[in-house]
Amino acid sequence: MSEASKVEKVIIVGSGPAGWTAAIYAARADLNPLVFAGRPKRDPETIMPGGQLMLTTDVENYPGFPEGITGPAMMSRFEQQGVRFGTRIVTDDGFNPDVSNPDDGHSYSYHDCRRVDLSQRPFVVYGEDDTEYRTHALIIATGATANWLGLENEGRLARSGGGVSACAVCDGALPTFRNKELAVVGGGDSAVEEASYLTKFASKVYMIHRRDELRASKIMAQRAMDNPKMEILWNKIVIDVLGDDMISGVKLKDTKTGDESTLPLGGLFLGIGHTPATAFLEGQLELDEKGYIKLKDPYRAHTSVEGVFGAGDCVDKVYRQAITAAGMGCKAAIDAEHWLSEKGLA
Ligand code: NAP
């Protein structure tokens, strides 16, 4: 049967904790899910199979892993669990994922979903080369990417675990950051939250902000100003990250005077916002002004289009944790299963 003539019960787009958890639950509910895991791009900071955890070294806050686990190994385990119960993944070689190398992440031959047509039922999901797949239900779990400054050394040290990260809650408690002087870039609520969190471990935390006023809400801003371990460096941008294997500091430029200076650091965290990977959905279902998928009820996974469910960081701009994304993936699969049953399509 060709892809075009077969109708799937559920297609899942995305392969972070939300996507794989949705796959595990959907597979165990006998929905035989099909996953578009995403193709790695040349720029590793964009969406890739496994999502943002592929850019994380040790994950120490996911329950059940008391010794910690690397992000890629964790995502590989999620994937294997989904495949074990009958999840199929679209790859270069058909629906035959290579999950034989569990700790090495992915085979990297997975396919992207390029666009969807939600005006037709069954929905049409377009794979690579515009191959059409049809599905009754669709779970979107494409995640979000942390915004980066785009500096060469920033990317290099982030990829190698060299003390640059875009998630203080994920990485801040690692031994490498203990009792060090750290910095967070940004002036919004996330930056303040991340900087406050880091003061638990660091000897001092700088916030590097490009203006002379925080964007963060008043209460959060006051918290930053009142924290004796925190110092805000106003009107400063980072123009380079210093260090070979491990960050040693940053080069700053004053946005008012143009003066350049060096700030020695043991770690740098980016708190300059996230971009949800939902551009391919524009005009198809309701997104908020920043592109996050709007849910009809915040406790459920239903979106503005009946039969389409959202999960993980493409929906959630507040928590953004592997555990919360996994929980949302579970909810999306259960909601999809109930919806399919109600419609007699399960
Ligand atoms: P945000 O509000 O968009 O703030 C991003 C910050 O990064 C801004 O201060 C911005 O500077 C700065 N920035 C952006 N690009 C930059 C660049 N290239 N170089 C230097 N600085 C740059 O993002 P967010 O803080 O992640 O918050 C997103 C949403 O989630 C907000 O609605 C926020 O209120 C909410 N949130 C709430 C909580 C909470 O209530 N506990 C926690 C986290 C997030 P400018 O100010 O100059 O634009």
Short mmCIF file of C-alpha atoms and ligand atoms in Angstrom, two decimals, residues 149 185-191 193 209-211 215 220 271-273 290 317 320, ligand 1:
data_model
loop_
_atom_site.label_atom_id
_atom_site.label_comp_id
_atom_site.label_asym_id
_atom_site.label_seq_id
_atom_site.Cartn_x
_atom_site.Cartn_y
_atom_site.Cartn_z
CA LEU A 149 24.03 34.79 20.39
CA VAL A 185 22.93 36.81 29.33
CA GLY A 186 19.50 38.46 29.05
CA GLY A 187 17.17 40.68 31.02
CA GLY A 188 13.82 38.86 30.85
CA ASP A 189 12.05 36.61 33.37
CA SER A 190 13.98 33.54 32.19
CA ALA A 191 17.33 35.24 32.67
CA GLU A 193 15.02 32.97 37.07
CA HIS A 209 21.99 42.85 29.85
CA ARG A 210 22.15 44.96 26.71
CA ARG A 211 19.98 47.79 28.09
CA ARG A 215 12.48 43.34 30.67
CA MET A 220 11.42 39.25 39.35
CA GLY A 271 18.65 33.41 28.85
CA ILE A 272 17.67 35.31 25.74
CA GLY A 273 14.45 33.50 24.95
CA LYS A 290 5.41 34.15 19.79
CA LYS A 317 7.09 28.48 27.43
CA ARG A 320 10.65 23.54 29.43
P1 NAP B 1 11.98 37.42 26.80
O1 NAP B 1 10.98 37.98 27.73
O2 NAP B 1 11.78 37.57 25.34
O3 NAP B 1 13.39 38.08 27.21
C1 NAP B 1 14.53 37.86 26.44
C2 NAP B 1 15.65 38.73 27.01
O4 NAP B 1 16.85 38.45 26.28
C3 NAP B 1 15.37 40.23 26.89
O5 NAP B 1 15.85 40.90 28.03
C4 NAP B 1 16.19 40.63 25.66
O6 NAP B 1 16.71 41.94 25.72
C5 NAP B 1 17.35 39.67 25.72
N1 NAP B 1 17.88 39.37 24.41
C6 NAP B 1 17.21 38.86 23.33
N2 NAP B 1 18.04 38.68 22.30
C7 NAP B 1 19.27 39.09 22.72
C8 NAP B 1 20.54 39.18 22.12
N3 NAP B 1 20.73 38.76 20.85
N4 NAP B 1 21.58 39.66 22.84
C9 NAP B 1 21.40 40.06 24.11
N5 NAP B 1 20.22 40.01 24.76
C10 NAP B 1 19.16 39.53 24.06
O7 NAP B 1 12.21 35.83 27.02
P2 NAP B 1 12.08 34.98 28.37
O8 NAP B 1 12.72 35.67 29.48
O9 NAP B 1 12.54 33.61 27.98
O10 NAP B 1 10.52 34.93 28.66
C11 NAP B 1 9.61 34.43 27.67
C12 NAP B 1 8.19 34.48 28.25
O11 NAP B 1 8.06 33.53 29.31
C13 NAP B 1 7.87 35.84 28.84
O12 NAP B 1 6.52 36.12 28.60
C14 NAP B 1 8.12 35.65 30.32
O13 NAP B 1 7.40 36.56 31.14
C15 NAP B 1 7.70 34.20 30.52
N6 NAP B 1 8.42 33.59 31.66
C16 NAP B 1 7.86 33.71 32.90
C17 NAP B 1 8.51 33.20 34.01
C18 NAP B 1 7.90 33.33 35.34
O14 NAP B 1 6.92 34.02 35.48
N7 NAP B 1 8.42 32.66 36.35
C19 NAP B 1 9.76 32.58 33.86
C20 NAP B 1 10.31 32.49 32.59
C21 NAP B 1 9.64 33.02 31.50
P3 NAP B 1 15.73 43.22 25.61
O15 NAP B 1 15.05 43.32 26.95
O16 NAP B 1 16.68 44.33 25.34
O17 NAP B 1 14.81 42.93 24.48
#
